[in-house]
Amino acid sequence: MTDPRYDVIAIGNAIVDVVASCSDELIDELGLAKGGMTLIDEDGARDLYDAMGPAREISGGSAANTLAGLSALGAQCAFVGQVAEDQLGQVFAHDIRAVGIDFDVAPRAGQPSTARCLIFVTPDGQRTMNTFLGASQFLPASALDEEAVSAAAILYLEGYLWDPEEPRAAMRRAIEAAKRAGRKEAFTLSDGFVIARHGDDFRQLIADGLIDILFSNEAELAALTGEDDFEAGLAQLAPQVEVLVVTRSEKGAVCLRGGERAAVSAEPTTVVDSTGAGDLFAAGFLFGLARDEALETCLRRGAICAAEVISHYGARPEADLKALMAEKLG
């Protein structure tokens, strides 16, 4: 097996985040599910945008955010996702390339427009996401560069993108290419609603040995395993994957690999906007894992990255992550 060209190649939604502060009263007035993620159509996106206060437009998408963190740490990365031939598509492509990530998928002509996520952030730092998936749902399998997948040490797949048919086929094709090349497949469960719709698919992927590294949070673990007890959920799932990583918000995170178990506390920080916490945790963890670091070190890297991203608005790191690692890890 040749040395990898990339540390991580990821397939995910190509989304531009629109982030604004708001009151709890506005959340209630708009009938939004506070702290959750709701899929909306283009008309709904337009209406919510009109209701927002002053906002920042920041390229996002779960897997793309993870790659942005990895790139900031010094990893070599590539992204596979679909934008439209419009202004937001240009914004996304510029932003992801500007942070050193290879992105070669051609923009899609016509409707729908580029995906966007309207994020309302309440004073407690909770983010309420309303996502119009737009062009990102139409990533065809033909857009996949199997040579690039084979040239990456880790293939990272975003659970959110499992919903639409075209990108699901692209992701299955990528898994096959990575397996043939002897690479590792990582998967993030993304959200409880994704598990509710596709949990059987995910459980089958795991049973078939097609997921080596699984990222979950505490609620997603319960949804996937059917176990409300945290330890029972771990005991059921851990033997089925090579590496299981479960984040627990303020309670830190746990990782199991074979008979090995590691855990870390959350890094102290001031929560401004929790958008991207799980994405950046995955970035730090994967950076360490790609370098064969101890599990506890991988978890600490994840916790440090997550603490940085929730200390400001937006789901991309703003501080120098390399400097943070040097300060925190020595």
mmCIF file of C-alpha atoms in Angstrom:
data_model
loop_
_atom_site.group_PDB
_atom_site.id
_atom_site.type_symbol
_atom_site.label_atom_id
_atom_site.label_comp_id
_atom_site.label_asym_id
_atom_site.label_seq_id
_atom_site.Cartn_x
_atom_site.Cartn_y
_atom_site.Cartn_z
ATOM 1 C CA MET A 1 0.000 0.000 0.000
ATOM 2 C CA THR A 2 1.426 3.388 -1.017
ATOM 3 C CA ASP A 3 1.833 6.245 1.434
ATOM 4 C CA PRO A 4 -1.321 8.390 1.498
ATOM 5 C CA ARG A 5 -1.450 11.727 -0.302
ATOM 6 C CA TYR A 6 -4.141 12.954 2.094
ATOM 7 C CA ASP A 7 -4.626 12.425 5.795
ATOM 8 C CA VAL A 8 -8.403 12.700 5.357
ATOM 9 C CA ILE A 9 -10.791 12.985 2.426
ATOM 10 C CA ALA A 10 -14.361 13.827 3.416
ATOM 11 C CA ILE A 11 -17.747 13.666 1.707
ATOM 12 C CA GLY A 12 -20.376 16.013 3.071
ATOM 13 C CA ASN A 13 -22.855 18.809 2.560
ATOM 14 C CA ALA A 14 -21.404 21.944 0.954
ATOM 15 C CA ILE A 15 -23.259 24.562 2.974
ATOM 16 C CA VAL A 16 -22.890 28.246 3.716
ATOM 17 C CA ASP A 17 -23.816 29.011 7.334
ATOM 18 C CA VAL A 18 -25.719 32.214 8.080
ATOM 19 C CA VAL A 19 -25.309 32.894 11.808
ATOM 20 C CA ALA A 20 -27.158 35.489 13.909
ATOM 21 C CA SER A 21 -27.823 36.132 17.591
ATOM 22 C CA CYS A 22 -31.435 36.070 18.707
ATOM 23 C CA SER A 23 -33.645 35.981 21.779
ATOM 24 C CA ASP A 24 -35.450 32.936 23.143
ATOM 25 C CA GLU A 25 -38.638 34.839 22.391
ATOM 26 C CA LEU A 26 -37.837 34.913 18.666
ATOM 27 C CA ILE A 27 -37.256 31.144 18.687
ATOM 28 C CA ASP A 28 -40.728 30.701 20.187
ATOM 29 C CA GLU A 29 -42.288 33.243 17.846
ATOM 30 C CA LEU A 30 -40.922 31.470 14.784
ATOM 31 C CA GLY A 31 -41.919 28.051 16.136
ATOM 32 C CA LEU A 32 -38.376 26.673 15.900
ATOM 33 C CA ALA A 33 -37.080 23.610 17.751
ATOM 34 C CA LYS A 34 -34.463 25.183 20.004
ATOM 35 C CA GLY A 35 -31.118 23.392 19.858
ATOM 36 C CA GLY A 36 -32.157 21.140 17.003
ATOM 37 C CA MET A 37 -31.689 20.938 13.259
ATOM 38 C CA THR A 38 -34.697 21.221 10.943
ATOM 39 C CA LEU A 39 -34.733 20.749 7.188
ATOM 40 C CA ILE A 40 -36.500 23.535 5.306
ATOM 41 C CA ASP A 41 -37.271 24.367 1.673
ATOM 42 C CA GLU A 42 -36.015 27.361 -0.298
ATOM 43 C CA ASP A 43 -39.091 29.469 0.536
ATOM 44 C CA GLY A 44 -38.663 28.657 4.228
ATOM 45 C CA ALA A 45 -34.997 29.641 4.041
ATOM 46 C CA ARG A 46 -35.968 32.972 2.514
ATOM 47 C CA ASP A 47 -38.592 33.661 5.207
ATOM 48 C CA LEU A 48 -36.241 32.809 8.092
ATOM 49 C CA TYR A 49 -33.460 34.909 6.585
ATOM 50 C CA ASP A 50 -35.848 37.879 6.539
ATOM 51 C CA ALA A 51 -36.606 37.295 10.247
ATOM 52 C CA MET A 52 -32.926 37.192 11.270
ATOM 53 C CA GLY A 53 -31.018 40.061 12.735
ATOM 54 C CA PRO A 54 -27.566 41.066 11.471
ATOM 55 C CA ALA A 55 -25.835 37.881 10.340
ATOM 56 C CA ARG A 56 -22.454 36.503 9.310
ATOM 57 C CA GLU A 57 -22.050 34.269 6.274
ATOM 58 C CA ILE A 58 -19.458 31.553 6.891
ATOM 59 C CA SER A 59 -18.843 28.492 4.772
ATOM 60 C CA GLY A 60 -19.867 25.424 6.734
ATOM 61 C CA GLY A 61 -21.230 21.926 6.504
ATOM 62 C CA SER A 62 -20.309 19.320 9.107
ATOM 63 C CA ALA A 63 -17.581 17.394 7.250
ATOM 64 C CA ALA A 64 -16.189 20.568 5.673
ATOM 65 C CA ASN A 65 -15.890 22.100 9.147
ATOM 66 C CA THR A 66 -13.973 19.036 10.306
ATOM 67 C CA LEU A 67 -11.567 19.383 7.392
ATOM 68 C CA ALA A 68 -11.082 23.085 8.143
ATOM 69 C CA GLY A 69 -9.957 22.110 11.649
ATOM 70 C CA LEU A 70 -7.708 19.362 10.326
ATOM 71 C CA SER A 71 -6.129 21.712 7.801
ATOM 72 C CA ALA A 72 -5.525 24.321 10.496
ATOM 73 C CA LEU A 73 -3.669 21.663 12.486
ATOM 74 C CA GLY A 74 -1.470 20.880 9.481
ATOM 75 C CA ALA A 75 -3.224 17.908 7.880
ATOM 76 C CA GLN A 76 -3.537 17.402 4.129
ATOM 77 C CA CYS A 77 -7.213 17.156 3.193
ATOM 78 C CA ALA A 78 -9.648 16.986 0.286
ATOM 79 C CA PHE A 79 -13.411 17.593 0.202
ATOM 80 C CA VAL A 80 -16.142 16.133 -1.976
ATOM 81 C CA GLY A 81 -19.435 18.045 -2.027
ATOM 82 C CA GLN A 82 -21.830 19.759 -4.420
ATOM 83 C CA VAL A 83 -22.483 23.488 -4.828
ATOM 84 C CA ALA A 84 -24.560 25.293 -7.423
ATOM 85 C CA GLU A 85 -23.314 27.679 -10.069
ATOM 86 C CA ASP A 86 -24.256 30.753 -8.025
ATOM 87 C CA GLN A 87 -22.792 33.330 -5.634
ATOM 88 C CA LEU A 88 -22.994 31.186 -2.505
ATOM 89 C CA GLY A 89 -21.368 28.346 -4.428
ATOM 90 C CA GLN A 90 -18.470 30.637 -5.269
ATOM 91 C CA VAL A 91 -18.233 31.708 -1.617
ATOM 92 C CA PHE A 92 -18.055 28.110 -0.436
ATOM 93 C CA ALA A 93 -15.470 27.054 -3.023
ATOM 94 C CA HIS A 94 -13.261 30.066 -2.286
ATOM 95 C CA ASP A 95 -13.422 29.586 1.475
ATOM 96 C CA ILE A 96 -12.584 25.879 1.511
ATOM 97 C CA ARG A 97 -9.706 26.263 -0.922
ATOM 98 C CA ALA A 98 -8.411 29.283 0.981
ATOM 99 C CA VAL A 99 -7.746 27.124 4.045
ATOM 100 C CA GLY A 100 -5.695 24.654 2.014
ATOM 101 C CA ILE A 101 -8.276 21.964 1.252
ATOM 102 C CA ASP A 102 -8.458 20.427 -2.229
ATOM 103 C CA PHE A 103 -11.943 20.824 -3.724
ATOM 104 C CA ASP A 104 -12.424 19.876 -7.363
ATOM 105 C CA VAL A 105 -16.132 19.044 -7.780
ATOM 106 C CA ALA A 106 -17.631 21.126 -10.602
ATOM 107 C CA PRO A 107 -20.549 23.407 -9.652
ATOM 108 C CA ARG A 108 -24.029 22.282 -10.715
ATOM 109 C CA ALA A 109 -25.949 24.400 -13.207
ATOM 110 C CA GLY A 110 -29.562 25.420 -12.623
ATOM 111 C CA GLN A 111 -31.762 24.952 -9.602
ATOM 112 C CA PRO A 112 -31.718 24.316 -6.707
ATOM 113 C CA SER A 113 -29.294 26.889 -5.369
ATOM 114 C CA THR A 114 -26.340 26.264 -3.050
ATOM 115 C CA ALA A 115 -27.246 24.890 0.370
ATOM 116 C CA ARG A 116 -27.393 27.174 3.379
ATOM 117 C CA CYS A 117 -27.970 26.744 7.102
ATOM 118 C CA LEU A 118 -29.686 29.560 8.995
ATOM 119 C CA ILE A 119 -28.404 29.400 12.574
ATOM 120 C CA PHE A 120 -30.117 31.283 15.394
ATOM 121 C CA VAL A 121 -27.902 31.554 18.493
ATOM 122 C CA THR A 122 -29.629 32.249 21.817
ATOM 123 C CA PRO A 123 -27.916 33.914 24.822
ATOM 124 C CA ASP A 124 -27.102 30.504 26.360
ATOM 125 C CA GLY A 125 -24.970 29.602 23.307
ATOM 126 C CA GLN A 126 -27.453 27.052 21.937
ATOM 127 C CA ARG A 127 -27.731 26.990 18.160
ATOM 128 C CA THR A 128 -30.977 26.322 16.361
ATOM 129 C CA MET A 129 -30.212 25.229 12.806
ATOM 130 C CA ASN A 130 -32.570 25.439 9.856
ATOM 131 C CA THR A 131 -31.060 23.864 6.796
ATOM 132 C CA PHE A 132 -31.924 24.173 3.127
ATOM 133 C CA LEU A 133 -29.905 21.396 1.507
ATOM 134 C CA GLY A 134 -30.275 22.661 -2.048
ATOM 135 C CA ALA A 135 -27.616 21.557 -4.515
ATOM 136 C CA SER A 136 -25.753 19.508 -1.894
ATOM 137 C CA GLN A 137 -28.400 16.779 -2.222
ATOM 138 C CA PHE A 138 -27.460 16.221 -5.849
ATOM 139 C CA LEU A 139 -23.853 15.063 -5.539
ATOM 140 C CA PRO A 140 -23.620 12.298 -8.149
ATOM 141 C CA ALA A 141 -21.473 9.213 -7.797
ATOM 142 C CA SER A 142 -19.797 10.285 -11.035
ATOM 143 C CA ALA A 143 -18.307 13.298 -9.206
ATOM 144 C CA LEU A 144 -16.282 10.970 -7.014
ATOM 145 C CA ASP A 145 -12.561 10.717 -7.738
ATOM 146 C CA GLU A 146 -11.814 7.150 -6.642
ATOM 147 C CA GLU A 147 -8.079 7.725 -7.007
ATOM 148 C CA ALA A 148 -8.292 10.591 -4.501
ATOM 149 C CA VAL A 149 -10.293 8.391 -2.099
ATOM 150 C CA SER A 150 -7.705 5.636 -2.437
ATOM 151 C CA ALA A 151 -4.946 8.178 -1.762
ATOM 152 C CA ALA A 152 -6.348 9.195 1.639
ATOM 153 C CA ALA A 153 -5.474 7.469 4.908
ATOM 154 C CA ILE A 154 -9.010 8.065 6.204
ATOM 155 C CA LEU A 155 -12.323 8.475 4.371
ATOM 156 C CA TYR A 156 -14.668 10.584 6.528
ATOM 157 C CA LEU A 157 -18.406 10.437 5.816
ATOM 158 C CA GLU A 158 -21.064 12.834 7.073
ATOM 159 C CA GLY A 159 -24.276 11.170 8.230
ATOM 160 C CA TYR A 160 -26.384 14.178 7.245
ATOM 161 C CA LEU A 161 -25.646 13.431 3.584
ATOM 162 C CA TRP A 162 -26.955 9.866 3.786
ATOM 163 C CA ASP A 163 -30.533 11.112 3.359
ATOM 164 C CA PRO A 164 -30.664 11.958 -0.375
ATOM 165 C CA GLU A 165 -30.256 9.144 -2.880
ATOM 166 C CA GLU A 166 -27.494 10.511 -5.147
ATOM 167 C CA PRO A 167 -24.900 11.331 -2.475
ATOM 168 C CA ARG A 168 -25.738 8.100 -0.613
ATOM 169 C CA ALA A 169 -24.712 6.212 -3.751
ATOM 170 C CA ALA A 170 -21.540 8.309 -3.968
ATOM 171 C CA MET A 171 -20.697 7.497 -0.356
ATOM 172 C CA ARG A 172 -21.236 3.777 -0.865
ATOM 173 C CA ARG A 173 -18.936 3.919 -3.882
ATOM 174 C CA ALA A 174 -16.335 5.776 -1.815
ATOM 175 C CA ILE A 175 -16.487 3.136 0.920
ATOM 176 C CA GLU A 176 -15.816 0.432 -1.661
ATOM 177 C CA ALA A 177 -12.865 2.384 -3.102
ATOM 178 C CA ALA A 178 -11.380 2.984 0.357
ATOM 179 C CA LYS A 179 -11.782 -0.682 1.286
ATOM 180 C CA ARG A 180 -10.054 -1.836 -1.891
ATOM 181 C CA ALA A 181 -7.158 0.498 -1.107
ATOM 182 C CA GLY A 182 -6.859 -0.732 2.482
ATOM 183 C CA ARG A 183 -7.802 2.641 3.981
ATOM 184 C CA LYS A 184 -9.903 3.437 7.065
ATOM 185 C CA GLU A 185 -13.543 4.530 6.923
ATOM 186 C CA ALA A 186 -14.822 7.018 9.499
ATOM 187 C CA PHE A 187 -18.483 7.944 9.899
ATOM 188 C CA THR A 188 -20.249 10.590 11.971
ATOM 189 C CA LEU A 189 -23.874 9.900 12.905
ATOM 190 C CA SER A 190 -24.649 13.645 12.746
ATOM 191 C CA ASP A 191 -28.103 13.823 14.368
ATOM 192 C CA GLY A 192 -30.883 11.767 15.910
ATOM 193 C CA PHE A 193 -33.252 12.495 13.025
ATOM 194 C CA VAL A 194 -30.746 10.931 10.600
ATOM 195 C CA ILE A 195 -30.643 7.796 12.744
ATOM 196 C CA ALA A 196 -34.440 7.721 12.892
ATOM 197 C CA ARG A 197 -34.548 7.653 9.085
ATOM 198 C CA HIS A 198 -31.485 5.555 8.294
ATOM 199 C CA GLY A 199 -30.534 3.713 11.480
ATOM 200 C CA ASP A 200 -31.045 0.331 9.828
ATOM 201 C CA ASP A 201 -28.602 1.315 7.070
ATOM 202 C CA PHE A 202 -26.028 2.456 9.627
ATOM 203 C CA ARG A 203 -26.398 -0.678 11.717
ATOM 204 C CA GLN A 204 -25.908 -2.775 8.568
ATOM 205 C CA LEU A 205 -22.795 -0.821 7.547
ATOM 206 C CA ILE A 206 -21.385 -1.490 11.005
ATOM 207 C CA ALA A 207 -22.351 -5.162 10.943
ATOM 208 C CA ASP A 208 -20.709 -5.542 7.514
ATOM 209 C CA GLY A 209 -17.443 -4.102 8.825
ATOM 210 C CA LEU A 210 -17.634 -1.034 6.579
ATOM 211 C CA ILE A 211 -17.117 1.526 9.353
ATOM 212 C CA ASP A 212 -13.800 1.506 11.198
ATOM 213 C CA ILE A 213 -14.129 4.757 13.172
ATOM 214 C CA LEU A 214 -17.528 5.896 14.449
ATOM 215 C CA PHE A 215 -18.304 9.316 15.927
ATOM 216 C CA SER A 216 -21.433 9.742 18.021
ATOM 217 C CA ASN A 217 -22.758 11.903 20.799
ATOM 218 C CA GLU A 218 -24.567 10.544 23.833
ATOM 219 C CA ALA A 219 -28.069 10.970 22.398
ATOM 220 C CA GLU A 220 -27.084 9.433 19.066
ATOM 221 C CA LEU A 221 -25.551 6.438 20.841
ATOM 222 C CA ALA A 222 -28.871 5.803 22.571
ATOM 223 C CA ALA A 223 -30.803 6.216 19.320
ATOM 224 C CA LEU A 224 -28.560 3.813 17.405
ATOM 225 C CA THR A 225 -28.363 1.099 20.070
ATOM 226 C CA GLY A 226 -31.777 1.486 21.689
ATOM 227 C CA GLU A 227 -30.014 1.629 25.064
ATOM 228 C CA ASP A 228 -30.804 4.568 27.357
ATOM 229 C CA ASP A 229 -28.022 3.543 29.719
ATOM 230 C CA PHE A 230 -24.747 5.043 28.477
ATOM 231 C CA GLU A 231 -22.513 2.148 29.516
ATOM 232 C CA ALA A 232 -24.906 -0.400 28.020
ATOM 233 C CA GLY A 233 -24.840 1.503 24.726
ATOM 234 C CA LEU A 234 -21.050 1.525 24.717
ATOM 235 C CA ALA A 235 -20.916 -2.174 25.529
ATOM 236 C CA GLN A 236 -23.212 -2.992 22.623
ATOM 237 C CA LEU A 237 -21.540 -0.844 19.964
ATOM 238 C CA ALA A 238 -17.828 -0.829 20.829
ATOM 239 C CA PRO A 239 -17.141 -4.473 19.819
ATOM 240 C CA GLN A 240 -18.567 -3.788 16.355
ATOM 241 C CA VAL A 241 -16.172 -1.021 15.275
ATOM 242 C CA GLU A 242 -12.424 -0.594 15.503
ATOM 243 C CA VAL A 243 -12.679 2.826 17.172
ATOM 244 C CA LEU A 244 -15.768 4.281 18.882
ATOM 245 C CA VAL A 245 -15.757 7.942 19.931
ATOM 246 C CA VAL A 246 -18.648 9.363 21.957
ATOM 247 C CA THR A 247 -18.836 13.036 22.927
ATOM 248 C CA ARG A 248 -20.798 14.065 26.018
ATOM 249 C CA SER A 249 -20.872 17.907 25.891
ATOM 250 C CA GLU A 250 -19.770 19.328 29.246
ATOM 251 C CA LYS A 251 -18.998 15.775 30.490
ATOM 252 C CA GLY A 252 -16.161 15.375 27.985
ATOM 253 C CA ALA A 253 -15.698 12.382 25.701
ATOM 254 C CA VAL A 254 -14.953 8.659 25.719
ATOM 255 C CA CYS A 255 -13.130 6.461 23.205
ATOM 256 C CA LEU A 256 -12.968 2.675 23.025
ATOM 257 C CA ARG A 257 -10.621 0.671 20.808
ATOM 258 C CA GLY A 258 -10.470 -3.050 21.348
ATOM 259 C CA GLY A 259 -9.942 -3.532 25.063
ATOM 260 C CA GLU A 260 -8.607 -0.002 25.489
ATOM 261 C CA ARG A 261 -10.690 2.815 26.943
ATOM 262 C CA ALA A 262 -9.795 6.495 27.307
ATOM 263 C CA ALA A 263 -11.776 9.486 28.537
ATOM 264 C CA VAL A 264 -11.211 13.225 28.888
ATOM 265 C CA SER A 265 -13.033 16.116 30.488
ATOM 266 C CA ALA A 266 -14.309 19.040 28.478
ATOM 267 C CA GLU A 267 -11.835 21.908 28.122
ATOM 268 C CA PRO A 268 -12.821 25.024 30.087
ATOM 269 C CA THR A 269 -14.194 27.778 27.848
ATOM 270 C CA THR A 270 -16.923 30.377 27.552
ATOM 271 C CA VAL A 271 -19.720 29.108 25.339
ATOM 272 C CA VAL A 272 -20.739 31.708 22.768
ATOM 273 C CA ASP A 273 -22.057 29.460 19.985
ATOM 274 C CA SER A 274 -22.031 25.654 20.130
ATOM 275 C CA THR A 275 -22.175 25.329 16.332
ATOM 276 C CA GLY A 276 -19.469 22.993 15.089
ATOM 277 C CA ALA A 277 -18.416 21.561 18.453
ATOM 278 C CA GLY A 278 -18.731 17.959 17.292
ATOM 279 C CA ASP A 279 -17.191 18.754 13.908
ATOM 280 C CA LEU A 280 -14.075 20.283 15.435
ATOM 281 C CA PHE A 281 -13.838 17.538 18.042
ATOM 282 C CA ALA A 282 -13.643 15.072 15.170
ATOM 283 C CA ALA A 283 -10.935 17.219 13.560
ATOM 284 C CA GLY A 284 -8.686 17.117 16.592
ATOM 285 C CA PHE A 285 -9.275 13.429 17.199
ATOM 286 C CA LEU A 286 -8.622 12.401 13.599
ATOM 287 C CA PHE A 287 -5.472 14.505 13.462
ATOM 288 C CA GLY A 288 -4.058 12.580 16.404
ATOM 289 C CA LEU A 289 -5.317 9.216 15.174
ATOM 290 C CA ALA A 290 -3.724 9.713 11.743
ATOM 291 C CA ARG A 291 -0.432 10.170 13.569
ATOM 292 C CA ASP A 292 -0.867 7.069 15.768
ATOM 293 C CA GLU A 293 -1.038 9.117 18.973
ATOM 294 C CA ALA A 294 -2.420 7.691 22.210
ATOM 295 C CA LEU A 295 -6.207 7.684 22.449
ATOM 296 C CA GLU A 296 -6.184 10.109 25.361
ATOM 297 C CA THR A 297 -4.066 12.543 23.339
ATOM 298 C CA CYS A 298 -6.461 12.214 20.393
ATOM 299 C CA LEU A 299 -9.387 12.967 22.711
ATOM 300 C CA ARG A 300 -7.603 15.952 24.237
ATOM 301 C CA ARG A 301 -6.919 17.339 20.777
ATOM 302 C CA GLY A 302 -10.611 16.989 20.025
ATOM 303 C CA ALA A 303 -11.643 18.687 23.260
ATOM 304 C CA ILE A 304 -9.233 21.581 22.650
ATOM 305 C CA CYS A 305 -10.570 22.133 19.122
ATOM 306 C CA ALA A 306 -14.196 21.934 20.299
ATOM 307 C CA ALA A 307 -13.564 24.438 23.105
ATOM 308 C CA GLU A 308 -12.019 26.880 20.642
ATOM 309 C CA VAL A 309 -14.875 26.772 18.151
ATOM 310 C CA ILE A 310 -17.653 27.232 20.723
ATOM 311 C CA SER A 311 -15.922 30.316 22.133
ATOM 312 C CA HIS A 312 -16.980 32.406 19.108
ATOM 313 C CA TYR A 313 -19.633 32.543 16.402
ATOM 314 C CA GLY A 314 -19.312 30.158 13.484
ATOM 315 C CA ALA A 315 -18.202 26.586 12.997
ATOM 316 C CA ARG A 316 -14.678 27.209 11.710
ATOM 317 C CA PRO A 317 -11.664 27.791 13.994
ATOM 318 C CA GLU A 318 -10.464 31.370 14.433
ATOM 319 C CA ALA A 319 -7.533 30.874 16.812
ATOM 320 C CA ASP A 320 -4.221 29.319 15.792
ATOM 321 C CA LEU A 321 -4.936 25.655 16.524
ATOM 322 C CA LYS A 322 -1.287 24.652 16.239
ATOM 323 C CA ALA A 323 -0.371 27.225 18.881
ATOM 324 C CA LEU A 324 -3.255 26.067 21.089
ATOM 325 C CA MET A 325 -2.048 22.483 20.892
ATOM 326 C CA ALA A 326 1.483 23.513 21.763
ATOM 327 C CA GLU A 327 0.174 25.466 24.760
ATOM 328 C CA LYS A 328 -2.198 22.770 26.029
ATOM 329 C CA LEU A 329 -0.271 19.612 25.188
ATOM 330 C CA GLY A 330 3.280 20.907 25.436
#
